[in-house]
Amino acid sequence: MSAQEITLTVPVTMPILITPRLRINEMTLADCAQVERLASDERVARTTSGIPHPYPVGYSRAWILSHLLNFVNGVGAHFAIRLKNDNTLIGCIGLGLDKANDSAGLGYWLGVEYWGHGYCTEALHVIISWAFAYYPLQRIEGDHLGTNPASGRVMQKVGMTYECTRRAHYKKNGVLCDLCTYSILRDEWQDKQRLQH
Ligand SMILES: CC(C)(COP(=O)(O)OP(=O)(O)OC[C@H]1O[C@@H](n2cnc3c(N)ncnc32)[C@H](O)[C@@H]1OP(=O)(O)O)[C@@H](O)C(=O)NCCC(=O)NCCS
């Protein structure tokens, strides 16, 4: 048996992260319909890089299946965000890993009906804590479109630092948009956690 075959037979379980209101865990194929329903809303796709609009039928299945492979291969960690009380999937959050540079890039979105309750901030806080504990990262960063200040506000609220705005840097639906970048370094995160306890 080759090394690759051996690796693929090792069962992998993704972590389960619990916050006061949320359960953040792996997505399964049972989530396809809900992901498709929430991500199909143009208001979600409008400001998110990885969501096509119109949302193609069957796209959520391929996307969810890619998560476990990405996690096993150490290139990404993507999770469902669920309400703890009834397990409803309300959105997604994840990291793309850049191992060569000890860094990771954030992505997240919520279904429109769940916006404005602090859920993304709650999810982002626990994901950053987990990521610095689980991976030897020095830096976690996130970008948002200039037209999407709510996403910047989420990153501010967890203590990330605004770095820059790259003008006309990202083409969304054929239109070049400004891209704003936030980051946090391992030492900064640890200092913030110490101060809070
Ligand atoms: C961005 C998004 C994830 C935020 O999720 P959320 O759970 O509503 O975020 P939170 O409630 O934790 O925090 C949102 C903050 O943004 C603020 N906000 C909302 N709209 C804003 C606006 N137009 N300008 C400035 N701040 C805004 C809110 O007031 C809140 O800050 P506050 O707590 O200080 O009042 C959600 O709107 C979303 O999924 N949007 C579509 C997909 C997307 O843009 N993903 C991010 C790609 S970079």
Short mmCIF file of C-alpha atoms in Angstrom, two decimals, residues 8-113:
data_model
loop_
_atom_site.label_atom_id
_atom_site.label_comp_id
_atom_site.label_asym_id
_atom_site.label_seq_id
_atom_site.Cartn_x
_atom_site.Cartn_y
_atom_site.Cartn_z
CA LEU A 8 -6.46 8.42 2.89
CA THR A 9 -7.62 5.55 5.11
CA VAL A 10 -6.89 7.44 8.36
CA PRO A 11 -10.19 8.77 9.70
CA VAL A 12 -10.12 12.54 10.09
CA THR A 13 -12.46 14.43 12.32
CA MET A 14 -12.69 18.17 12.21
CA PRO A 15 -12.89 20.01 15.50
CA ILE A 16 -16.15 21.16 17.07
CA LEU A 17 -15.93 24.69 18.43
CA ILE A 18 -18.55 25.88 20.89
CA THR A 19 -19.39 29.49 21.74
CA PRO A 20 -22.23 30.89 23.88
CA ARG A 21 -24.69 30.75 20.94
CA LEU A 22 -22.97 28.75 18.19
CA ARG A 23 -21.63 25.35 17.27
CA ILE A 24 -18.93 25.50 14.60
CA ASN A 25 -18.17 22.15 13.05
CA GLU A 26 -17.74 20.28 9.81
CA MET A 27 -20.21 20.60 6.97
CA THR A 28 -21.75 17.40 5.66
CA LEU A 29 -23.76 16.55 2.57
CA ALA A 30 -26.89 16.90 4.70
CA ASP A 31 -26.15 20.65 4.64
CA CYS A 32 -26.23 20.99 0.83
CA ALA A 33 -29.77 22.29 0.55
CA GLN A 34 -29.41 24.87 3.33
CA VAL A 35 -26.04 26.12 1.99
CA GLU A 36 -27.59 26.44 -1.46
CA ARG A 37 -30.64 28.27 -0.11
CA LEU A 38 -28.62 30.82 1.87
CA ALA A 39 -25.81 31.30 -0.68
CA SER A 40 -28.26 31.76 -3.56
CA ASP A 41 -29.29 35.15 -2.21
CA GLU A 42 -27.62 37.82 -4.32
CA ARG A 43 -26.98 39.94 -1.20
CA VAL A 44 -24.65 37.19 0.10
CA ALA A 45 -22.90 36.60 -3.24
CA ARG A 46 -22.47 40.34 -3.93
CA THR A 47 -19.65 40.84 -1.41
CA THR A 48 -18.14 37.34 -1.24
CA SER A 49 -15.35 36.15 -3.50
CA GLY A 50 -16.13 32.42 -3.67
CA ILE A 51 -19.89 32.49 -4.28
CA PRO A 52 -21.11 32.59 -7.88
CA HIS A 53 -24.44 34.15 -8.73
CA PRO A 54 -26.74 32.66 -9.90
CA TYR A 55 -25.72 29.83 -7.63
CA PRO A 56 -25.27 26.71 -9.80
CA VAL A 57 -27.39 23.67 -8.93
CA GLY A 58 -25.17 21.06 -7.24
CA TYR A 59 -22.40 23.56 -6.50
CA SER A 60 -22.81 23.25 -2.72
CA ARG A 61 -22.20 19.47 -2.89
CA ALA A 62 -18.83 19.82 -4.66
CA TRP A 63 -17.89 22.68 -2.35
CA ILE A 64 -18.71 20.74 0.83
CA LEU A 65 -16.89 17.63 -0.41
CA SER A 66 -13.76 19.72 -1.03
CA HIS A 67 -13.62 20.77 2.64
CA LEU A 68 -12.54 17.44 4.13
CA LEU A 69 -9.88 16.97 1.46
CA ASN A 70 -8.56 20.48 2.07
CA PHE A 71 -8.45 19.84 5.81
CA VAL A 72 -6.64 16.50 5.38
CA ASN A 73 -4.16 18.09 2.99
CA GLY A 74 -3.55 21.03 5.31
CA VAL A 75 -4.56 23.66 2.80
CA GLY A 76 -7.80 24.81 4.37
CA ALA A 77 -10.23 24.50 7.26
CA HIS A 78 -13.85 25.38 6.51
CA PHE A 79 -16.69 25.01 8.95
CA ALA A 80 -20.43 25.36 9.25
CA ILE A 81 -21.70 28.00 11.65
CA ARG A 82 -24.76 26.57 13.44
CA LEU A 83 -27.12 27.86 16.08
CA LYS A 84 -26.37 25.89 19.21
CA ASN A 85 -30.01 25.65 20.29
CA ASP A 86 -31.39 23.87 17.19
CA ASN A 87 -28.32 23.11 15.02
CA THR A 88 -29.57 25.25 12.09
CA LEU A 89 -26.77 26.05 9.66
CA ILE A 90 -26.67 29.85 9.40
CA GLY A 91 -23.44 30.35 7.47
CA CYS A 92 -19.85 29.32 6.94
CA ILE A 93 -16.41 30.35 8.12
CA GLY A 94 -13.00 29.14 7.14
CA LEU A 95 -9.32 29.61 6.56
CA GLY A 96 -7.13 29.05 3.56
CA LEU A 97 -3.67 28.07 4.77
CA ASP A 98 -0.40 29.39 3.36
CA LYS A 99 2.00 27.07 5.15
CA ALA A 100 5.09 28.42 3.38
CA ASN A 101 4.50 31.80 5.01
CA ASP A 102 2.93 30.63 8.34
CA SER A 103 -0.16 32.56 7.41
CA ALA A 104 -3.88 32.05 6.77
CA GLY A 105 -6.63 33.97 4.99
CA LEU A 106 -10.16 34.21 6.39
CA GLY A 107 -13.49 33.83 4.64
CA TYR A 108 -17.02 33.92 6.06
CA TRP A 109 -20.63 34.56 5.19
CA LEU A 110 -24.03 34.28 6.84
CA GLY A 111 -27.52 33.92 5.43
CA VAL A 112 -29.20 37.33 5.25
CA GLU A 113 -31.80 36.49 7.91
#
